[in-house]
CSV table of C-alpha atoms in Angstrom, one decimal:
chain,number,residue,atom,x,y,z
A,1,MET,CA,107.9,91.0,102.2
A,2,VAL,CA,105.8,91.0,99.0
A,3,LEU,CA,102.4,89.4,98.9
A,4,ARG,CA,100.3,88.7,95.8
A,5,GLY,CA,96.5,88.9,95.5
A,6,SER,CA,94.2,88.0,92.6
A,7,LEU,CA,91.7,90.3,90.9
A,8,THR,CA,88.1,89.1,90.5
A,9,GLN,CA,85.4,91.7,89.7
A,10,GLU,CA,82.3,91.3,91.9
A,11,ALA,CA,79.2,93.3,92.8
A,12,HIS,CA,80.8,96.6,93.6
A,13,PRO,CA,83.3,98.2,91.2
A,14,PHE,CA,85.9,98.2,94.0
A,15,ASP,CA,85.4,94.6,95.0
A,16,HIS,CA,88.0,91.9,94.3
A,17,GLU,CA,89.5,88.9,96.1
A,18,PHE,CA,92.7,89.2,98.0
A,19,ALA,CA,94.3,86.3,100.0
A,20,LEU,CA,96.7,87.4,102.8
A,21,PRO,CA,99.3,84.7,103.4
A,22,ASN,CA,99.7,83.5,106.9
A,23,GLU,CA,103.3,84.7,107.1
A,24,ALA,CA,102.3,88.3,106.3
A,25,ARG,CA,101.4,89.1,109.9
A,26,LYS,CA,104.7,87.8,111.2
A,27,HIS,CA,106.6,89.9,108.7
A,28,PHE,CA,104.5,93.0,109.4
A,29,ARG,CA,105.1,92.7,113.1
A,30,ARG,CA,108.9,92.3,112.5
A,31,ASP,CA,109.5,94.9,109.8
A,32,GLY,CA,106.6,97.3,110.3
A,33,PHE,CA,105.7,97.2,106.6
A,34,VAL,CA,104.5,94.9,103.9
A,35,LYS,CA,103.9,95.3,100.2
A,36,LEU,CA,100.6,94.0,99.0
A,37,LYS,CA,100.7,93.1,95.3
A,38,SER,CA,97.4,93.8,93.4
A,39,PHE,CA,95.7,94.9,96.5
A,40,PHE,CA,93.4,97.4,94.7
A,41,ASN,CA,91.7,96.8,91.3
A,42,GLU,CA,91.8,99.1,88.3
A,43,ALA,CA,88.5,100.9,89.3
A,44,ALA,CA,89.9,101.7,92.8
A,45,VAL,CA,93.2,103.1,91.4
A,46,ASP,CA,91.3,105.2,88.9
A,47,PHE,CA,89.2,106.6,91.7
A,48,MET,CA,92.3,107.4,93.8
A,49,ARG,CA,94.0,109.1,90.9
A,50,SER,CA,91.0,111.2,90.0
A,51,ARG,CA,90.5,112.1,93.7
A,52,PHE,CA,94.2,113.0,94.2
A,53,TYR,CA,94.3,115.4,91.2
A,54,LEU,CA,91.0,117.0,92.0
A,55,GLU,CA,92.0,117.7,95.6
A,56,THR,CA,95.5,119.0,94.8
A,57,ASP,CA,93.9,121.4,92.2
A,58,LEU,CA,91.9,122.8,95.1
A,59,GLY,CA,95.1,123.8,97.0
A,60,MET,CA,96.0,123.7,100.6
A,61,PRO,CA,94.3,125.5,103.6
A,62,SER,CA,95.3,129.1,104.1
A,63,TYR,CA,97.7,128.3,107.0
A,64,TYR,CA,99.7,125.8,104.9
A,65,SER,CA,103.4,126.7,104.8
A,66,ASP,CA,106.4,124.4,104.3
A,67,THR,CA,110.0,125.6,104.0
A,68,ARG,CA,110.7,122.4,102.0
A,69,LYS,CA,107.8,122.8,99.6
A,70,SER,CA,109.9,124.1,96.7
A,71,VAL,CA,112.0,121.0,96.6
A,72,SER,CA,109.7,118.4,98.1
A,73,PHE,CA,106.6,117.9,96.0
A,74,SER,CA,105.0,119.3,92.8
A,75,ARG,CA,101.6,118.5,94.4
A,76,SER,CA,100.7,117.6,98.0
A,77,LYS,CA,97.8,117.8,100.4
A,78,TYR,CA,97.1,116.8,104.0
A,79,ASP,CA,93.5,115.6,104.3
A,80,PHE,CA,91.1,115.9,101.4
A,81,GLU,CA,88.1,118.3,101.5
A,82,THR,CA,85.5,116.8,99.1
A,83,GLU,CA,82.8,114.3,99.9
A,84,LYS,CA,84.2,111.0,101.1
A,85,GLN,CA,81.3,108.6,100.2
A,86,GLU,CA,83.4,106.7,97.6
A,87,VAL,CA,86.2,106.5,100.1
A,88,TYR,CA,83.9,104.9,102.6
A,89,GLU,CA,82.6,102.5,100.0
A,90,LEU,CA,86.2,101.5,99.3
A,91,LEU,CA,86.8,100.9,103.0
A,92,ALA,CA,83.7,98.9,103.3
A,93,ARG,CA,85.0,96.1,101.0
A,94,PRO,CA,85.3,93.0,103.1
A,95,TYR,CA,88.8,92.1,101.7
A,96,ILE,CA,90.1,95.5,102.8
A,97,GLN,CA,88.7,95.3,106.3
A,98,ARG,CA,89.9,91.7,106.7
A,99,THR,CA,93.4,92.3,105.4
A,100,LEU,CA,94.2,95.6,107.2
A,101,THR,CA,92.8,94.6,110.6
A,102,LYS,CA,94.6,91.2,110.4
A,103,LEU,CA,97.9,93.0,109.7
A,104,ALA,CA,97.3,95.5,112.4
A,105,ASP,CA,95.8,93.0,114.8
A,106,CYS,CA,93.2,95.6,115.9
A,107,ASP,CA,90.2,97.6,114.6
A,108,LEU,CA,91.3,100.6,112.6
A,109,PHE,CA,89.9,104.1,112.2
A,110,LEU,CA,90.5,106.3,109.2
A,111,THR,CA,91.8,109.8,110.1
A,112,PHE,CA,93.0,111.5,107.0
A,113,GLU,CA,93.7,111.1,103.3
A,114,THR,CA,96.9,112.6,101.9
A,115,GLY,CA,98.6,112.7,98.6
A,116,TYR,CA,101.9,113.6,97.1
A,117,GLU,CA,103.5,114.0,93.6
A,118,ILE,CA,107.1,114.4,92.6
A,119,THR,CA,108.3,115.7,89.2
A,120,GLN,CA,111.4,114.5,87.5
A,121,GLY,CA,114.3,116.9,87.8
A,122,ILE,CA,112.4,119.2,90.1
A,123,ASN,CA,111.2,117.5,93.3
A,124,GLU,CA,113.2,115.1,95.5
A,125,GLY,CA,110.4,114.3,97.9
A,126,VAL,CA,111.3,114.2,101.6
A,127,PRO,CA,114.5,112.8,103.2
A,128,TRP,CA,114.5,110.1,105.9
A,129,HIS,CA,111.7,110.6,108.5
A,130,VAL,CA,108.8,109.1,110.3
A,131,ASP,CA,105.3,110.5,110.0
A,132,THR,CA,105.1,112.6,113.2
A,133,GLN,CA,103.2,115.3,111.4
A,134,SER,CA,100.5,112.9,110.2
A,135,TYR,CA,100.0,111.3,113.6
A,136,GLY,CA,100.6,114.4,115.8
A,137,PHE,CA,97.4,114.0,117.7
A,138,GLN,CA,97.7,110.4,118.9
A,139,MET,CA,99.4,109.1,122.0
A,140,PRO,CA,103.0,108.2,120.9
A,141,ALA,CA,102.9,104.5,122.0
A,142,GLU,CA,99.6,103.7,120.2
A,143,PHE,CA,99.5,102.0,116.9
A,144,ALA,CA,98.9,103.7,113.5
A,145,CYS,CA,99.6,102.8,109.9
A,146,SER,CA,99.5,104.2,106.4
A,147,VAL,CA,98.4,102.6,103.2
A,148,TRP,CA,100.5,104.1,100.4
A,149,THR,CA,99.3,103.5,96.9
A,150,PRO,CA,101.4,104.8,93.9
A,151,LEU,CA,99.3,106.2,91.0
A,152,HIS,CA,102.1,105.5,88.5
A,153,ALA,CA,104.2,102.3,88.1
A,154,ILE,CA,107.6,102.3,89.8
A,155,SER,CA,110.7,100.5,88.6
A,156,THR,CA,113.7,100.3,90.9
A,157,HIS,CA,115.9,99.5,88.0
A,158,ASN,CA,114.6,102.1,85.6
A,159,HIS,CA,112.9,105.4,86.4
A,160,LYS,CA,112.6,104.8,90.2
A,161,GLY,CA,110.4,107.4,92.0
A,162,GLY,CA,109.1,105.3,94.8
A,163,LEU,CA,109.8,105.0,98.5
A,164,THR,CA,112.6,103.3,100.4
A,165,TYR,CA,112.2,102.1,103.9
A,166,VAL,CA,114.0,100.3,106.8
A,167,SER,CA,112.7,97.5,108.9
A,168,ASN,CA,111.7,98.3,112.5
A,169,ASP,CA,113.9,95.2,113.3
A,170,VAL,CA,116.9,97.4,112.3
A,171,LEU,CA,115.8,100.8,113.5
A,172,SER,CA,112.4,101.9,114.9
A,173,GLY,CA,111.3,105.5,115.0
A,174,LYS,CA,109.5,105.1,118.3
A,175,PHE,CA,112.2,107.2,120.0
A,176,VAL,CA,111.2,110.2,117.8
A,177,TYR,CA,107.6,110.1,119.0
A,178,GLU,CA,108.5,109.4,122.6
A,179,GLN,CA,111.5,111.7,123.2
A,180,VAL,CA,112.9,113.7,120.3
A,181,GLU,CA,110.0,115.9,119.3
A,182,SER,CA,109.6,117.1,122.9
A,183,ALA,CA,113.3,117.6,123.3
A,184,ILE,CA,113.4,119.8,120.1
A,185,VAL,CA,110.7,122.0,121.3
A,186,SER,CA,112.1,122.3,124.8
A,187,THR,CA,115.5,123.2,123.4
A,188,ILE,CA,114.1,125.9,121.1
A,189,GLU,CA,111.9,127.2,123.9
A,190,SER,CA,114.9,127.4,126.3
A,191,LYS,CA,116.9,129.4,123.7
A,192,ARG,CA,114.0,131.8,123.3
A,193,LYS,CA,113.6,132.3,127.0
A,194,SER,CA,117.4,133.0,127.2
A,195,GLY,CA,117.0,135.8,124.6
A,196,ILE,CA,118.6,133.8,121.8
A,197,GLU,CA,116.8,134.4,118.5
A,198,THR,CA,115.4,131.4,116.7
A,199,THR,CA,113.9,131.0,113.3
A,200,ALA,CA,111.4,128.7,111.5
A,201,PHE,CA,114.3,127.4,109.4
A,202,GLU,CA,116.3,126.4,112.5
A,203,TYR,CA,113.2,124.7,114.0
A,204,HIS,CA,112.5,122.7,110.8
A,205,GLN,CA,116.2,121.9,110.4
A,206,LEU,CA,116.2,120.3,113.9
A,207,LYS,CA,113.1,118.3,113.1
A,208,GLY,CA,114.3,117.2,109.7
A,209,SER,CA,117.9,116.3,110.7
A,210,VAL,CA,117.1,113.5,113.2
A,211,PHE,CA,117.5,110.6,110.7
A,212,ASN,CA,119.7,112.5,108.3
A,213,SER,CA,122.8,112.8,110.5
A,214,PRO,CA,125.9,110.9,109.3
A,215,THR,CA,125.3,108.1,111.8
A,216,PHE,CA,121.7,107.4,111.0
A,217,LEU,CA,122.2,107.9,107.3
A,218,ALA,CA,124.9,105.2,107.3
A,219,ILE,CA,122.5,102.8,109.0
A,220,LEU,CA,119.5,103.6,106.9
A,221,GLU,CA,121.1,103.7,103.5
A,222,HIS,CA,122.9,100.4,104.2
A,223,ASN,CA,119.7,98.6,105.3
A,224,ARG,CA,117.1,100.2,103.1
A,225,ILE,CA,114.6,98.2,101.0
A,226,GLU,CA,113.0,99.4,97.8
A,227,HIS,CA,110.3,97.7,95.8
A,228,ASP,CA,108.9,97.8,92.3
A,229,PHE,CA,105.2,98.8,92.2
A,230,GLN,CA,102.6,98.1,89.5
A,231,LEU,CA,99.2,99.9,89.5
A,232,GLY,CA,97.1,98.4,92.3
A,233,ASP,CA,100.0,97.5,94.5
A,234,ALA,CA,100.1,99.1,98.0
A,235,LEU,CA,102.5,99.5,100.8
A,236,VAL,CA,101.2,99.2,104.4
A,237,PHE,CA,103.6,100.6,107.0
A,238,ASN,CA,103.3,101.6,110.7
A,239,LYS,CA,104.1,105.1,112.0
A,240,TRP,CA,107.5,104.0,113.3
A,241,VAL,CA,109.0,102.9,110.0
A,242,PRO,CA,111.8,105.3,108.8
A,243,HIS,CA,111.3,106.0,105.1
A,244,ARG,CA,112.2,108.5,102.4
A,245,SER,CA,111.3,109.4,98.8
A,246,VAL,CA,113.3,108.2,95.8
A,247,PRO,CA,113.6,110.9,93.1
A,248,LEU,CA,112.6,110.1,89.5
A,249,LYS,CA,115.6,109.4,87.2
A,250,GLU,CA,116.0,111.2,83.9
A,251,GLY,CA,114.7,109.4,80.8
A,252,GLY,CA,111.7,107.9,82.4
A,253,GLN,CA,108.2,109.1,83.4
A,254,LYS,CA,107.9,112.7,84.4
A,255,HIS,CA,105.6,112.4,87.4
A,256,ARG,CA,104.8,110.0,90.2
A,257,GLY,CA,101.7,110.5,92.3
A,258,ALA,CA,100.7,108.6,95.5
A,259,TYR,CA,97.5,108.4,97.4
A,260,VAL,CA,97.7,107.7,101.2
A,261,LEU,CA,95.2,106.6,103.8
A,262,ARG,CA,96.1,107.1,107.4
A,263,PHE,CA,94.6,104.8,110.1
A,264,VAL,CA,94.9,104.7,113.9
A,265,ASP,CA,94.0,101.9,116.3
A,266,ALA,CA,90.3,102.4,116.9
A,267,THR,CA,90.9,102.3,120.6
A,268,SER,CA,93.6,105.0,120.6
A,269,HIS,CA,93.4,108.3,122.2
A,270,TYR,CA,93.7,112.1,121.6
A,271,ASP,CA,97.0,113.4,123.0
A,272,LEU,CA,96.7,117.2,123.5
A,273,ASN,CA,100.2,117.4,124.8
A,274,TRP,CA,101.6,115.9,121.6
A,275,ALA,CA,99.3,118.1,119.6
A,276,ARG,CA,100.8,121.2,121.3
A,277,LEU,CA,104.3,120.0,120.3
A,278,MET,CA,103.1,119.9,116.7
A,279,GLU,CA,101.6,123.3,117.0
A,280,TYR,CA,104.8,125.0,118.2
A,281,GLY,CA,106.0,126.1,114.8
A,282,TYR,CA,102.6,127.7,114.0
A,283,GLU,CA,102.4,129.5,117.3
A,284,HIS,CA,105.9,131.0,117.2
A,285,TYR,CA,106.8,131.3,113.5
A,286,GLY,CA,103.4,131.2,111.8
A,287,VAL,CA,104.5,128.1,109.9
A,288,ALA,CA,102.2,125.1,109.7
A,289,ILE,CA,102.1,122.1,107.4
A,290,THR,CA,98.9,120.8,109.1
A,291,ARG,CA,96.8,121.9,112.0
A,292,GLN,CA,94.4,118.9,112.3
A,293,HIS,CA,96.2,118.0,115.6
A,294,MET,CA,94.8,121.1,117.2
A,295,GLU,CA,91.6,121.3,115.2
A,296,ILE,CA,90.5,118.0,116.8
A,297,GLY,CA,90.7,119.6,120.2
A,298,GLU,CA,89.1,122.8,118.9
A,299,ALA,CA,86.2,120.7,117.8
A,300,GLY,CA,85.7,119.5,121.4
A,301,ALA,CA,88.0,116.6,122.0
A,302,LYS,CA,89.7,116.5,125.5
A,303,HIS,CA,93.0,114.9,126.3
A,304,GLY,CA,92.5,111.1,126.5
A,305,ASP,CA,89.3,111.0,124.4
A,306,LEU,CA,88.9,108.1,122.0
A,307,LEU,CA,89.9,109.4,118.6
A,308,SER,CA,87.2,107.2,117.0
A,309,GLU,CA,84.6,109.1,119.0
A,310,CYS,CA,85.9,112.7,118.4
A,311,GLU,CA,83.3,115.1,116.8
A,312,TYR,CA,86.0,116.4,114.5
A,313,PHE,CA,85.6,113.3,112.4
A,314,ASP,CA,82.3,113.0,110.5
A,315,ASN,CA,80.8,109.7,109.5
A,316,ARG,CA,82.7,107.9,112.2
A,317,LYS,CA,81.0,104.5,111.6
A,318,SER,CA,82.0,104.6,108.0
A,319,ARG,CA,85.6,105.3,109.0
A,320,LEU,CA,85.8,102.1,111.1
A,321,LEU,CA,87.5,98.9,109.8
A,322,SER,CA,86.3,96.1,112.1
A,323,ARG,CA,87.7,92.6,112.7
A,324,ASN,CA,84.2,91.4,113.7
A,325,GLY,CA,81.0,91.8,111.8
A,326,LEU,CA,82.6,93.1,108.6
A,327,LYS,CA,80.5,95.7,106.8
A,328,HIS,CA,79.6,95.4,103.2
A,329,ARG,CA,77.8,98.5,101.9
A,330,SER,CA,77.1,98.7,98.2
């Protein structure tokens, strides 16, 4: 589903008008994703681009390690470190609060910013997956979504370089959150207790092969959807949507960056058990892509606490997107 908005500059540099068609919510509920055309204006995209390259120049935390890094991305970062005031100003725009909460049918809470870049001929991005790493602190059945904004134009018939995804109506990744991650850890742990040596590579291979087996690949590749993106377009998708990167083709642009905002239902809860599943690779192999799932607990959150009230997240009111009493801070 592709939706079109109109750009009209107003009081704040990030302001513009965007009308969400009535059918958008129906399509989002069915597919789990929707492309919003011209969702952000030029000022907002320029801000995202500057922020992405500033943050990725700073590098990752010291614990960061990813066996796929050499082939996945030329730049990547999970949660940005620098001051978020302009991010909060962006989120405070009424059209953003109105659009995203209508799609999600709930109030939303910003957890993390992430960003990724692929380089032509060097990086392939990531294969089919759902974002368990990015939501490895929330109860599996609770709603979360990402707003993915490319920082370069994407043409499906020319240089490619975007994302491809499959409707939840065809295949939902809920089973990965609810069963597969725990089954992987229990299998590895059973081997270890039996004296069978395991490795970080084996652990990550199990995690990465769920959607990339012959059966799932046949389903996903046959049903996949891929859109063109102009600057300002955005893709909103829930945490159960299977998706993968599309490598850049030769002869076109050299790089494709993307800036991502991660949101959870503002009434969702911290799941310490799920966080411990995500921590398994770090505890046993010293390998971690992120550790925010445990850092939330280390900052004082208990299992079952509201994520939107956890001390780990600063400026919690500014992170909230509300259906009622929309904020407008200049």
